GROMACS .gro file of C-alpha atoms in nm:
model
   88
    1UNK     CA    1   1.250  -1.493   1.861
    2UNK     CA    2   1.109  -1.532   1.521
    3UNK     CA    3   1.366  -1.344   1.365
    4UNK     CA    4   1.688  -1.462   1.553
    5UNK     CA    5   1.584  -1.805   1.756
    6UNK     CA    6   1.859  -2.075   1.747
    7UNK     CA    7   1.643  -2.387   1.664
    8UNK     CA    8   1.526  -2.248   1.314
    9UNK     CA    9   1.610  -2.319   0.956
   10UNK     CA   10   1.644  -2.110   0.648
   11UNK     CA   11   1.294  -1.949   0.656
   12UNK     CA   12   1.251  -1.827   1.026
   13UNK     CA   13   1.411  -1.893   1.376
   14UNK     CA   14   1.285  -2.059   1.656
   15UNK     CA   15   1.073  -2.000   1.933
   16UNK     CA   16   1.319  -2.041   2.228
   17UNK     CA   17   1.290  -1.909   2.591
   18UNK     CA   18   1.451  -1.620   2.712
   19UNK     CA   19   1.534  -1.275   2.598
   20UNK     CA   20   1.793  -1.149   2.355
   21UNK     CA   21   1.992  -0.865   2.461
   22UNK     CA   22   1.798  -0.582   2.532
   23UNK     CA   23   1.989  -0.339   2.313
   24UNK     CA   24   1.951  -0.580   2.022
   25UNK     CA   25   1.582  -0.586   2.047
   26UNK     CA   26   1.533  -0.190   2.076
   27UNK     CA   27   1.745  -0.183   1.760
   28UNK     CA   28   1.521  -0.406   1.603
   29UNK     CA   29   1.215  -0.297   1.725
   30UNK     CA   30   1.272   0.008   1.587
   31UNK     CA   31   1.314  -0.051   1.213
   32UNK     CA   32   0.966  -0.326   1.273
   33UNK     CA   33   0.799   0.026   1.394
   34UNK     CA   34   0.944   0.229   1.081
   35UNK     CA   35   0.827  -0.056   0.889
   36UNK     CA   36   0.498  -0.005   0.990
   37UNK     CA   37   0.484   0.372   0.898
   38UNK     CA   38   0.505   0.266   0.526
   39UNK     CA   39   0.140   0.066   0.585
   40UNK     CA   40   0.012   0.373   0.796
   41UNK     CA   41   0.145   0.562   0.491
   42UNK     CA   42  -0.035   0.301   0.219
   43UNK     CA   43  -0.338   0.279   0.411
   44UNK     CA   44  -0.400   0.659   0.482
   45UNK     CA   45  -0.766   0.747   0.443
   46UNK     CA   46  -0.826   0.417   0.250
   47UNK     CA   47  -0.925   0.203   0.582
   48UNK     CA   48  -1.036   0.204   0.895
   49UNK     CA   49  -0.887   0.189   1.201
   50UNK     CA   50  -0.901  -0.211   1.297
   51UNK     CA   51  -0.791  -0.311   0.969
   52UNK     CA   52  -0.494  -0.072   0.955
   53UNK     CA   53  -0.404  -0.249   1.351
   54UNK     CA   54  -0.433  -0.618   1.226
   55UNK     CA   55  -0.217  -0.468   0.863
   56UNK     CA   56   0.064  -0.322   1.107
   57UNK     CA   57   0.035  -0.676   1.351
   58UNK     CA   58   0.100  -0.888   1.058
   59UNK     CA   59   0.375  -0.662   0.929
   60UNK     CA   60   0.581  -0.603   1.228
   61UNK     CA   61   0.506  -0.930   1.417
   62UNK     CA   62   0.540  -1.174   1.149
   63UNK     CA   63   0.666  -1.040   0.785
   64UNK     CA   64   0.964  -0.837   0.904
   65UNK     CA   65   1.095  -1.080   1.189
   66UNK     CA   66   1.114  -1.333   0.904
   67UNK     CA   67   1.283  -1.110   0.627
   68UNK     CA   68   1.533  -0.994   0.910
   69UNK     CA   69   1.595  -1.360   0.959
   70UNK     CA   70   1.698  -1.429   0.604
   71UNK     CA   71   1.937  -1.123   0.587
   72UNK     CA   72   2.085  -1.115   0.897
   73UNK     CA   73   2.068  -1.453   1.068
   74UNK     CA   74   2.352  -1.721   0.972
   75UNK     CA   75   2.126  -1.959   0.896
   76UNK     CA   76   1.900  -1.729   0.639
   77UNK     CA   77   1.901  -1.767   0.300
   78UNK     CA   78   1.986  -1.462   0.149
   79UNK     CA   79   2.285  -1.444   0.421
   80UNK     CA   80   2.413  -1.790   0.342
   81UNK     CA   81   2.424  -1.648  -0.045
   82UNK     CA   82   2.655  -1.375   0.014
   83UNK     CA   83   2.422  -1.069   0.055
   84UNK     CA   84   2.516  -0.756   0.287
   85UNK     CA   85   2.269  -0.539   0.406
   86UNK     CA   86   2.450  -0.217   0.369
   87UNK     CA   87   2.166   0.016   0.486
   88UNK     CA   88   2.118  -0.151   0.816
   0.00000   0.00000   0.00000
């Protein structure tokens, strides 16, 4: 619920109980996982194995719920200053 929790502020949501809708969260889930293709992509051959896990943890459990929140919540930043995610 970091991305889209009702008891946030402009930086991240809240941690609130219960699921969103299901469909929401697959839709979501999705682009986290594509998001973590461009570390599996930076990190080819470079690192090993555990580091590249804990990379793509940090990436699609904590930096891309909060950049989703300030584009696409009400409450986020960039969305409260007029911008439009046109590609998603």
């Amino acid at each position: 619920q970091l991305a889209f929790g009702n008891d946030g502020n402009w930086f991240a949501g809240g941690f609130q109980e219960g699921l969103v809708d299901p469909i929401y969260f697959l839709f979501h889930w999705s682009f986290a996982a594509t998001a973590s293709t461009i570390d599996s992509g930076a990190c080819a051959e470079r690192v090993d194995l555990f580091a590249y896990v804990i990379l793509s943890a940090i990436s699609t459990g904590l930096i891309y719920p909060i950049c989703c929140h300030w584009a696409w919540h009400e409450d986020g930043w960039l969305k409260q200053m007029g911008y439009h995610d046109f590609a998603g």
